[in-house]
XYZ file of C-alpha atoms in Angstrom:
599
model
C 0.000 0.000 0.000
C 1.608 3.507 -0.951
C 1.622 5.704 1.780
C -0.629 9.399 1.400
C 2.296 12.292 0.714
C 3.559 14.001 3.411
C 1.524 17.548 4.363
C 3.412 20.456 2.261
C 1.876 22.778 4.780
C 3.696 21.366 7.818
C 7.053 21.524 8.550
C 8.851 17.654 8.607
C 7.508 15.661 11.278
C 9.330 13.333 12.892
C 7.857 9.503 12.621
C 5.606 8.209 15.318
C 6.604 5.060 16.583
C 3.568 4.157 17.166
C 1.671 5.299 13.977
C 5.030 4.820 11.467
C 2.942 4.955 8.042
C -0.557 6.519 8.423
C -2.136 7.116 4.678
C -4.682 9.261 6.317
C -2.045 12.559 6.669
C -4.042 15.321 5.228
C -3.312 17.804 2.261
C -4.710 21.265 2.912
C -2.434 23.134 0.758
C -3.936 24.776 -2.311
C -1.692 26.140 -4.457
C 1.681 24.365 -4.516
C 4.971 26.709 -3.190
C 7.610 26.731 -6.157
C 10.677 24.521 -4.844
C 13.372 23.394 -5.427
C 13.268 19.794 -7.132
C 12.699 17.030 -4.533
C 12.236 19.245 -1.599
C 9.476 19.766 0.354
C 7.937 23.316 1.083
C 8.696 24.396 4.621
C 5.988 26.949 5.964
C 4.696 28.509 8.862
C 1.512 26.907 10.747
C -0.147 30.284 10.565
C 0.801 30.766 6.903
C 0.643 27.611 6.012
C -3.200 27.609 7.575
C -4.311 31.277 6.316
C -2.612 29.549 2.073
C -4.883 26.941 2.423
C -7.529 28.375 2.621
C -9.321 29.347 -0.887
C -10.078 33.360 -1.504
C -13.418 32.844 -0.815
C -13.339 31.268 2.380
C -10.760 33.928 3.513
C -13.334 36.474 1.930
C -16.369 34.976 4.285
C -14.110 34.782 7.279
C -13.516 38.671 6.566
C -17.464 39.453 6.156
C -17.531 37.717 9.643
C -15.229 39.660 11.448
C -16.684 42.875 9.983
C -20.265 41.603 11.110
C -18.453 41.182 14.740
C -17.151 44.416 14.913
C -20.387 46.289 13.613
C -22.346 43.790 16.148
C -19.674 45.390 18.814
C -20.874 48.693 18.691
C -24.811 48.642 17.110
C -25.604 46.679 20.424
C -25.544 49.591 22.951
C -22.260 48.941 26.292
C -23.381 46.082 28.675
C -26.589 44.920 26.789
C -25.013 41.686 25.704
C -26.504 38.835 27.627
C -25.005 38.820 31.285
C -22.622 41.481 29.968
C -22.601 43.932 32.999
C -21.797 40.488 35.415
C -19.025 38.963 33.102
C -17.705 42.368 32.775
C -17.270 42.960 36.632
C -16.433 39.254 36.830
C -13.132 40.276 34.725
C -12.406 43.653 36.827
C -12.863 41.040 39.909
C -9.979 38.794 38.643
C -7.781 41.763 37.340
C -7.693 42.860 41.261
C -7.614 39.164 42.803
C -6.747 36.642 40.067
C -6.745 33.731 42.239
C -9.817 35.336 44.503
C -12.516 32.557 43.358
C -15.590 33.035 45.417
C -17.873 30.447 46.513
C -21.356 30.584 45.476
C -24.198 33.798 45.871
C -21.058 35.300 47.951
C -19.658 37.471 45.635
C -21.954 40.936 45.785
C -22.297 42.994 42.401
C -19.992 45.881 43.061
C -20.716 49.536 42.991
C -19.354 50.205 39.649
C -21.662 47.253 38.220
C -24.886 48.984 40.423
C -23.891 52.748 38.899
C -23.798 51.526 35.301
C -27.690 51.032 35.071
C -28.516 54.755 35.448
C -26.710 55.449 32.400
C -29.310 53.726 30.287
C -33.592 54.222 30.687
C -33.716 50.364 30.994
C -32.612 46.491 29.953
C -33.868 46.861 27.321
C -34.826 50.525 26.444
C -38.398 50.363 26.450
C -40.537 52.347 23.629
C -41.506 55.113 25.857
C -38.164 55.976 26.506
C -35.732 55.112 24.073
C -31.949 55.761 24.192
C -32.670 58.969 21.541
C -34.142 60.782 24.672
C -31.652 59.608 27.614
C -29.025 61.449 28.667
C -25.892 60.074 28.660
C -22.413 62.252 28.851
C -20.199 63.104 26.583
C -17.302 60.865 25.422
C -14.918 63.101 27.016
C -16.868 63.715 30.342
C -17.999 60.020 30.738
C -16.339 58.152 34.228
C -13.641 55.861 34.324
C -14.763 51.823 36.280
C -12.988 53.172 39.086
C -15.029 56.585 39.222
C -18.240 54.553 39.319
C -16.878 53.219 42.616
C -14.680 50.130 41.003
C -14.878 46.658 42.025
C -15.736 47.754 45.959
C -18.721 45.433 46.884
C -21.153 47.483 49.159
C -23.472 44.190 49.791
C -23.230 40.601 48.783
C -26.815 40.965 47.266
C -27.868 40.555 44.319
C -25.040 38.331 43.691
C -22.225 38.016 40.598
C -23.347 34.262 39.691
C -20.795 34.626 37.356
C -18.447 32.606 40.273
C -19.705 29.489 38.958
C -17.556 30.028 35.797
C -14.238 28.659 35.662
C -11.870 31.655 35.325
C -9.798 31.477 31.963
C -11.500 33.923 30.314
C -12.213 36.472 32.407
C -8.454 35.672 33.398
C -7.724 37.199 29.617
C -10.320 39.897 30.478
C -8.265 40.764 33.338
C -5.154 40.804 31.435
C -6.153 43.446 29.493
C -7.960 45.353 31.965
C -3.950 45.574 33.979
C -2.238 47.088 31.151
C -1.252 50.299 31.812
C -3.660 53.188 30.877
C -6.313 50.891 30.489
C -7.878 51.563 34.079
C -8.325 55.923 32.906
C -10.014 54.902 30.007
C -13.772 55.939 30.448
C -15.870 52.519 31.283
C -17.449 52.219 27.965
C -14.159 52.187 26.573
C -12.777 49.374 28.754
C -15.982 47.346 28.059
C -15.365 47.412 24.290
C -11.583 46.557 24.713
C -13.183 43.208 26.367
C -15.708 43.286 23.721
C -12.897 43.072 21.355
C -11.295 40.036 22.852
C -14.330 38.605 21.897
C -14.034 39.310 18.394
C -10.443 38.060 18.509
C -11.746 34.937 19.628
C -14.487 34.392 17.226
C -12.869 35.163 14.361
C -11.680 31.698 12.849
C -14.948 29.805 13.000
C -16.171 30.307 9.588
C -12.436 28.767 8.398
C -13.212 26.235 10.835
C -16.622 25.290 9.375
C -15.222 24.800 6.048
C -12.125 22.800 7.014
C -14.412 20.355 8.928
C -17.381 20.094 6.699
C -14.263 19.577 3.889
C -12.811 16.711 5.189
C -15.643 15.197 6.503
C -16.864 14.992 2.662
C -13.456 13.926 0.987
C -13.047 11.248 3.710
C -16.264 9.917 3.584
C -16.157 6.988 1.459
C -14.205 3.940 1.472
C -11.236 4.956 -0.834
C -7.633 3.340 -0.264
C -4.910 6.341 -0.921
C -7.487 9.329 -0.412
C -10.108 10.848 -1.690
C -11.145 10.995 -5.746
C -10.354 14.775 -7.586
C -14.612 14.668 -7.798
C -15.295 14.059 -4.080
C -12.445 16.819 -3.678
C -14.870 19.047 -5.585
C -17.757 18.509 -3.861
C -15.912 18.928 -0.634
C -14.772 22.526 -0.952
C -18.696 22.875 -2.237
C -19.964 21.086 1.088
C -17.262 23.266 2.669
C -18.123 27.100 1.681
C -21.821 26.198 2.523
C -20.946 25.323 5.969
C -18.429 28.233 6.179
C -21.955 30.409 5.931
C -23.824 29.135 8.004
C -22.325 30.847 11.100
C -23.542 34.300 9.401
C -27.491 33.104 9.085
C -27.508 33.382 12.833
C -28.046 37.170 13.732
C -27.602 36.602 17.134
C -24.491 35.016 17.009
C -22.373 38.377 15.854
C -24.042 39.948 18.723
C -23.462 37.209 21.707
C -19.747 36.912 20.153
C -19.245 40.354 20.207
C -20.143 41.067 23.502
C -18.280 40.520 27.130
C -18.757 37.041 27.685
C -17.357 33.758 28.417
C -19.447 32.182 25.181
C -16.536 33.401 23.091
C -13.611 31.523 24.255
C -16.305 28.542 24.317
C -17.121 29.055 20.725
C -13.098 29.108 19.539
C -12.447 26.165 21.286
C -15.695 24.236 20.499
C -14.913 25.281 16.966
C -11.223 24.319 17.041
C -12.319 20.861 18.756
C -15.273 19.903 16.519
C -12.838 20.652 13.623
C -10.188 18.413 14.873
C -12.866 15.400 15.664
C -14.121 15.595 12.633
C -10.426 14.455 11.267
C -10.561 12.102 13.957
C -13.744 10.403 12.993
C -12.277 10.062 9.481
C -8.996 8.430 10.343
C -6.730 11.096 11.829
C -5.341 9.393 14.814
C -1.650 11.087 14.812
C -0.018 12.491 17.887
C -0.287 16.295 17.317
C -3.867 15.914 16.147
C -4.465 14.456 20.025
C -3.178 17.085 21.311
C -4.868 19.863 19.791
C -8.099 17.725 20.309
C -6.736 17.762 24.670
C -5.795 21.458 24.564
C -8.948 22.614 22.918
C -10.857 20.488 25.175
C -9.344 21.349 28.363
C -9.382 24.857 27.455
C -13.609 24.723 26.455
C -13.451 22.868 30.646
C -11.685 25.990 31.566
C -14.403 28.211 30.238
C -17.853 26.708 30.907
C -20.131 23.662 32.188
C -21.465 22.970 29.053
C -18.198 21.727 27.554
C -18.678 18.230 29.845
C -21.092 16.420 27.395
C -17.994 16.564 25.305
C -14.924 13.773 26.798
C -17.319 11.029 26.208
C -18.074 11.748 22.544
C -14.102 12.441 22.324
C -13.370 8.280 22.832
C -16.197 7.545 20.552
C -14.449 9.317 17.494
C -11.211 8.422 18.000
C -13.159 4.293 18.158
C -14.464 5.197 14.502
C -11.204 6.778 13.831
C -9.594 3.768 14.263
C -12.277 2.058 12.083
C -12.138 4.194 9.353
C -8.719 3.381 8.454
C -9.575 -0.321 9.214
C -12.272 -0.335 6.487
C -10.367 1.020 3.967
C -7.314 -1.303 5.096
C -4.749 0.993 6.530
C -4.912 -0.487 10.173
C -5.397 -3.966 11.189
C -8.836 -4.921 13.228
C -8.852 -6.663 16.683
C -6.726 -6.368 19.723
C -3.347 -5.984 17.699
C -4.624 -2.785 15.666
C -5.548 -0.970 19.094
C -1.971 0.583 19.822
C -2.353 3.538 17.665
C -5.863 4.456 18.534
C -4.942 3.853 22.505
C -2.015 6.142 22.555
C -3.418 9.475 20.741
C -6.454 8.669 23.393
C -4.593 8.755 26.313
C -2.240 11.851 25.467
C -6.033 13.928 24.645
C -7.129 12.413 28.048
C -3.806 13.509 30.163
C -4.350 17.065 28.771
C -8.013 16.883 29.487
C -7.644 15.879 32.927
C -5.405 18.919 33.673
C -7.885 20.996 32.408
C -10.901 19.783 34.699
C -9.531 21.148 38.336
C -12.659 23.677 38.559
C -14.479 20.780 38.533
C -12.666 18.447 40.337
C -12.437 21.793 42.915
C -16.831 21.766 43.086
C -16.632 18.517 43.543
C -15.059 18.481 46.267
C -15.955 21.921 48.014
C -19.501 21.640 46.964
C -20.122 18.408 46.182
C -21.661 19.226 43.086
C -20.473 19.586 39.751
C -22.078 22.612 38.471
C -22.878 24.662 41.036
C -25.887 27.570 41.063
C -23.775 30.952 41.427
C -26.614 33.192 42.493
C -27.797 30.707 45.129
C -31.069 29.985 46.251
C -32.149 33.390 47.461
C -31.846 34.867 44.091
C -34.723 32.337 43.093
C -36.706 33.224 45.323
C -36.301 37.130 44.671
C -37.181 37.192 41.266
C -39.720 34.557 41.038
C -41.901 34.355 44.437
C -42.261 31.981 46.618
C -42.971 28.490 44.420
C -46.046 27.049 43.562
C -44.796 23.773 42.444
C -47.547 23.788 39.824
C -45.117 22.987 36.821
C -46.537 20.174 34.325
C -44.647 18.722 31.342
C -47.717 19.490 29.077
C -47.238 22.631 29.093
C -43.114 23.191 29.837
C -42.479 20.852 26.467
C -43.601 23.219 23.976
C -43.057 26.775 25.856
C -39.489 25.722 25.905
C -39.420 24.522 22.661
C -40.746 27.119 20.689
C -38.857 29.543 23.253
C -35.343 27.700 22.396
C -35.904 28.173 18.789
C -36.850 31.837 18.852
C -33.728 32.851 20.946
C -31.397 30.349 18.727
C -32.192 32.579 14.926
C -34.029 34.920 16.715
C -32.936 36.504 20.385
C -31.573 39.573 18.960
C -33.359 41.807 21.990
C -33.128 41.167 25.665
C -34.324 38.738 25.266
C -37.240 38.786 22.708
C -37.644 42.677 22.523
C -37.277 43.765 19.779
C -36.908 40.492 17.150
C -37.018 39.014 14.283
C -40.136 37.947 12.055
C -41.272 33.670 12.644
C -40.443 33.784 8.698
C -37.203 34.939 9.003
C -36.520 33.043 12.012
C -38.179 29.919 11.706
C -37.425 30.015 7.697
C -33.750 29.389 8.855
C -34.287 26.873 11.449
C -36.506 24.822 8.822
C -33.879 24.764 6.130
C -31.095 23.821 9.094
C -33.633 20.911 10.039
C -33.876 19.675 6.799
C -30.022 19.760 6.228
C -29.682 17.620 9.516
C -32.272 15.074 8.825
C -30.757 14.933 5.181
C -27.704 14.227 6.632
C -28.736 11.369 8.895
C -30.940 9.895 6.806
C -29.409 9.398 3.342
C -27.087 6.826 2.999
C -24.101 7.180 1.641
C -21.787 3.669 2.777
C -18.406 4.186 4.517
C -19.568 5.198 8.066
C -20.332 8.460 6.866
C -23.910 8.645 8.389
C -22.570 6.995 12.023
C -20.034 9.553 11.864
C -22.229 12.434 11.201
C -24.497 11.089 14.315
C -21.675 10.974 17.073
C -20.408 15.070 15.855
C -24.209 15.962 16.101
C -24.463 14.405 19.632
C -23.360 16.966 21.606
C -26.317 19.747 20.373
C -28.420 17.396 21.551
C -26.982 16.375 25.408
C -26.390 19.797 25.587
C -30.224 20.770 24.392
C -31.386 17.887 27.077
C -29.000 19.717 29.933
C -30.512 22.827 28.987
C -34.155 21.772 29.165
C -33.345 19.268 32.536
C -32.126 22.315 34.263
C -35.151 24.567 32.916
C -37.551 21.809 34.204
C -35.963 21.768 37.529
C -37.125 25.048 37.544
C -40.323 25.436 36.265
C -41.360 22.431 38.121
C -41.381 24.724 41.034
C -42.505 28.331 39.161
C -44.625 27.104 36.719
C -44.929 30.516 35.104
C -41.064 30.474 34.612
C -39.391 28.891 31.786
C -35.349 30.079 31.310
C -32.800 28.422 29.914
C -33.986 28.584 26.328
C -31.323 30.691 24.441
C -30.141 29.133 21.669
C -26.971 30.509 22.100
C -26.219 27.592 24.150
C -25.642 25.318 21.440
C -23.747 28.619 19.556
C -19.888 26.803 20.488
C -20.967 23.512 18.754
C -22.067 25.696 15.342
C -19.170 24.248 13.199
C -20.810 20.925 14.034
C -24.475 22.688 13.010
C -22.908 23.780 10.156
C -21.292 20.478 8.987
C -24.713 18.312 9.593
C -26.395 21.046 7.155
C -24.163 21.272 4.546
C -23.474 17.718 4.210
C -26.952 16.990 4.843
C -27.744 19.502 1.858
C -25.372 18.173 -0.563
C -26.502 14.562 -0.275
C -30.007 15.692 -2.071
C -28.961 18.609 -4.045
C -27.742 18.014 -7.656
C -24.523 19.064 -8.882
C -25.629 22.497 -10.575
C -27.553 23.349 -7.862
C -25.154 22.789 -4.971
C -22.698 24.512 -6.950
C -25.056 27.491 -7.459
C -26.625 27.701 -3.844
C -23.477 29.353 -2.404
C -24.001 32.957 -3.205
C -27.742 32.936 -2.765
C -27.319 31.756 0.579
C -24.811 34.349 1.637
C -27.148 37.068 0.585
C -29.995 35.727 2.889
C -27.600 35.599 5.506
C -26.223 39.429 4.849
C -29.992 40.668 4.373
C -31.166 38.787 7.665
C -27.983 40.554 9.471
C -28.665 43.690 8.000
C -32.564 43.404 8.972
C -31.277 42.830 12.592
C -29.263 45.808 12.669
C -32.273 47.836 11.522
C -34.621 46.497 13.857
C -32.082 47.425 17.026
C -31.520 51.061 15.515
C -34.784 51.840 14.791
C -36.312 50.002 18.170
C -33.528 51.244 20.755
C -32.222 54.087 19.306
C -34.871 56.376 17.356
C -37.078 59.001 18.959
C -41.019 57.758 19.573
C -43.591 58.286 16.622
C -40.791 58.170 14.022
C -40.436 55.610 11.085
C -39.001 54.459 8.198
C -36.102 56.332 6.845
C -36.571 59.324 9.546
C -36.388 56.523 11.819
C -33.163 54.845 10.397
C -31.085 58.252 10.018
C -32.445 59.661 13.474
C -31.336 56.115 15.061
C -27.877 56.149 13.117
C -27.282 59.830 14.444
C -27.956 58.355 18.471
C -25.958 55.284 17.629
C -22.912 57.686 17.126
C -23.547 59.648 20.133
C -23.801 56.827 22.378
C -20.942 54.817 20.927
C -17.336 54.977 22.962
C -15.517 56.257 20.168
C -15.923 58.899 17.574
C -18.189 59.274 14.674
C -15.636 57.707 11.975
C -14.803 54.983 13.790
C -18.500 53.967 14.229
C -19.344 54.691 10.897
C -16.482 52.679 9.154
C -17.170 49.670 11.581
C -21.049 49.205 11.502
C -20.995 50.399 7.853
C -18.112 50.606 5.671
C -16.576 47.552 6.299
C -19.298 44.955 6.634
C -20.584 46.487 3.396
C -17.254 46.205 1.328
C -16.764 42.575 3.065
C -19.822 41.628 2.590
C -19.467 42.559 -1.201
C -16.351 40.875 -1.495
C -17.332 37.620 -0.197
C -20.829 37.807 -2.728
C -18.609 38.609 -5.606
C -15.819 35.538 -5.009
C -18.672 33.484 -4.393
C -20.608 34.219 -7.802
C -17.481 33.936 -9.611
C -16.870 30.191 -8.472
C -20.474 29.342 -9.228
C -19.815 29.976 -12.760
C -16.767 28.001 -12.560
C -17.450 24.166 -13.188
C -14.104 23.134 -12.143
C -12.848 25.174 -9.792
C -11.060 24.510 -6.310
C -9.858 20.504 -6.786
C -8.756 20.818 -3.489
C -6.989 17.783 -1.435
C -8.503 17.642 2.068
């Protein structure tokens, strides 16, 4: 059997004694690097990863990070979800890194408390919309510490953002010490941690395509790699999964925001990207541990990252039988060696990574435990009535979780999106996924698709256990039901829609679809943007276009920087992006042959 070449977009790595030949070594290069005869290109990771990727998929990662940007400033300073609590979360741990409060005991601090009288309410309501609140100018607005910093005056109502494991806020905080930062006024230092977040969610549209890629070049039973035609349809699986992340207008918004869901998303996105080169028969050493480092970073960053270490040792198990079906590995106890030792170098690194957990297990005795503690509960909601009946929870939380996953660009449903718009998306995402599971294609493809698609559901059935636990008790309560929950697991969303798409579409079409479906994402982002403006920002009894230039005028005066800063970010660039991307993709859906890409 001739081995697959060696990776021109790695530098030479050194033989694995445990894995000496592997055929399954990818090829993500796209245009060969001139050479010398008989010597292999020697690049950068970086470089090597940014070369590989085609123009258009550079083009959509672009139109992403310009939708994160504008997201960072059309959503008004703290009204992200949780945003004022992660934010004071991160000024906690830039005073006391290694301060990590036990549960409900960690009060909101002053400067938290002061922020809400700069805004008429969460969210602005109609009668009093940001256009007629005060607010100071950007020269004359306070610093965190003139609010009254990160004192605590009472320990109620509590920051339940000490449940959290720390690494992120831990990179909050590191920005937060550099010098300067602290006489910046606060909106200022918010969007510096709003622009971590952007950082951070930058690469999952690349990530979407490299997974969905390889999942569709891999698929089949093929000794040596994958056919030039399945290559094909691979980078055309690929760019439709690379836009799906832009159909959700939520996601810019939650991603662009203070919050812990962005370091979740990066490595969700990283770790869903390496498992789905697992699943297909990448079981060399590095490729563990990027799959243990992405992991135990996503433990390091929130609960919902525990469905994941089981479904870990399930791909790396059809790993393992992937190459044994298409006769690269031998079967039984003898074949086990290389599958065993990639497993337990992900599992060391994991295991480092779960001490907050390990740490509530044995303080608490509890593995997740409830930050804002029972007298919170009882605060908002009222004593209980324990009146909650599954009849009626099942499809209020439903419907609810749907809304808030295409929908939930308010706080949380005010203002939002049309059912069309909203549920038009979910319905074609549905379709995708069932598509995907459901048409056979041989090879292990479909039980491979299953296992990456676990996780959104464990971590829909946490979501709605925990919701339950609560509405069992208030029945007039349901939470829980954001769909940005599943938002870190979206490369895996995205791969189960575009594969799922491409299994009933016909050639033409799937090479055609591309473009159209980037302009329904770009018009649904666009109609989100306008709905904020016009909602939160405009003066009462105005409409239309007076509506949408009165609102642009307040979004300037209420942003933390000047007016050509706000004007390039929330409209300049994600238009010229935006353009780019739409013309790079029409131009490759005229192209029959283009992008023969290895995988």
């Amino acid at each position: 059997m001739t081995p697959h070449p060696a990776d021109p977009a790695d530098p030479a790595d050194p033989a694995d004694p445990a894995d000496p030949v592997d055929p399954v070594e990818p090829v993500d290069t796209v245009e060969p690097v001139a050479t010398a005869p008989g010597r292999t290109p020697r690049r950068s990771g970086l470089r090597a990863g940014l070369a590989s990727l085609p123009a258009s998929v550079r083009a959509l990662t672009l139109a992403w990070a310009a939708l994160l940007l504008g997201a960072s400033l059309v959503w008004p300073m703290t009204m992200g979800y949780d945003e004022t609590a992660q934010f004071d979360m991160a000024q906690a741990y830039a005073r006391a890194p290694f301060d990590f409060h036990d549960p409900a005991t960690l009060g909101t601090s002053d400067a938290a408390r002061q922020l809400a009288a700069f805004f008429p309410g969460y969210p602005p309501p109609e009668r009093k919309t940001l256009a007629v609140s005060s607010t100071p100018a950007r020269g004359d607005r306070p610093t965190w510490e003139d609010l009254g910093g990160s004192h605590v005056s009472s320990d109620f109502p509590p920051n339940q953002m000490v449940q959290h494991p720390p690494l992120y806020f831990w990179m909050g905080a590191v920005i937060l010490r550099v010098p300067g930062v602290q006489s910046l006024a606060w909106d200022q230092q918010l969007w510096l941690l709003r622009l971590l977040s952007v950082v951070l969610s930058i690469p999952v549209p690349a990530l979407a395509y490299a997974a969905a890629r390889r999942l569709w070049a891999w698929g089949g039973r093929a000794v040596g790699g994958p056919t030039p035609e399945r290559l094909r349809v691979a980078h055309r699986v690929g760019l439709l999964a690379a836009i799906v992340p832009l159909t959700f207008p939520n996601m810019p918004r939650d991603e662009s925001s203070v919050n812990n869901d962005s370091l979740l998303l990066l490595s969700g996105s990283v770790l869903c990207w390496l498992l789905a080169r697992v699943v297909t028969g990448d079981l060399r050493r590095r490729t563990a541990v990027g799959v243990g480092v992405a992991l135990a970073v996503a433990l390091m960053t929130k609960g919902f990252a525990l469905v994941m270490p089981p479904v870990v040792a399930l791909a790396y198990v059809l790993g393992w039988r992937a190459q044994v079906r298409r006769g690269e590995r031998v079967g039984g106890l003898r074949g086990l060696r290389p599958v065993l030792v990639p497993l337990v170098i992900a599992a060391v690194i994991v295991a480092a990574g779960s001490w907050w957990w390990v740490r509530n297990l044995l303080l608490f005795h509890t593995v997740q435990t409830d930050g804002a503690g029972p007298r919170f509960a009882l605060t908002q909601f009222g004593q209980p009535d324990d009146k909650g009946n599954l009849w009626t929870f099942v499809p209020t939380f439903f419907r609810q979780f749907v809304e808030l996953s295409w929908g939930g660009i308010g706080l949380p449903r005010s203002p939002d999106l049309t059912d069309m718009v909203v549920f038009g998306w979910t319905g074609l995402a549905w379709v995708g996924v069932a598509a995907g599971l459901l048409v056979r294609r041989g090879g292990g493809e479909r039980r491979r698709l299953l296992l990456l698609v676990a996780p959104l559901a464990l971590t829909f059935v946490v979501c709605a256990a925990g919701s339950w636990a609560t509405n069992k008790r208030w029945h007039l309560v349901v939470t829980g039901t954001s769909g940005r929950y599943l938002f870190h697991l979206v490369v895996v969303t995205a791969c189960a829609v575009a594969v799922g798409w491409a299994a009933v579409l016909t050639a033409r079409a799937l090479r055609r679809c591309a473009p159209w479906v980037l302009v329904g994402a770009l018009l649904t982002q666009a109609g989100a943007w306008v709905t904020i403006l016009v909602t939160w920002y405009s003066p009462p009894q105005t409409f239309g276009w007076d509506a949408l230039s009165h609102s642009a005028g307040q979004l300037v005066r209420w942003g933390p920087f000047d007016p050509w800063v706000t004007v390039g970010l929330v409209i300049v660039l994600p238009a010229l992006t935006g353009v780019l991307a739409l013309a790079l993709l029409a131009r490759e859906a005229r192209d029959r042959g283009a992008q023969e890409l290895p995988a």
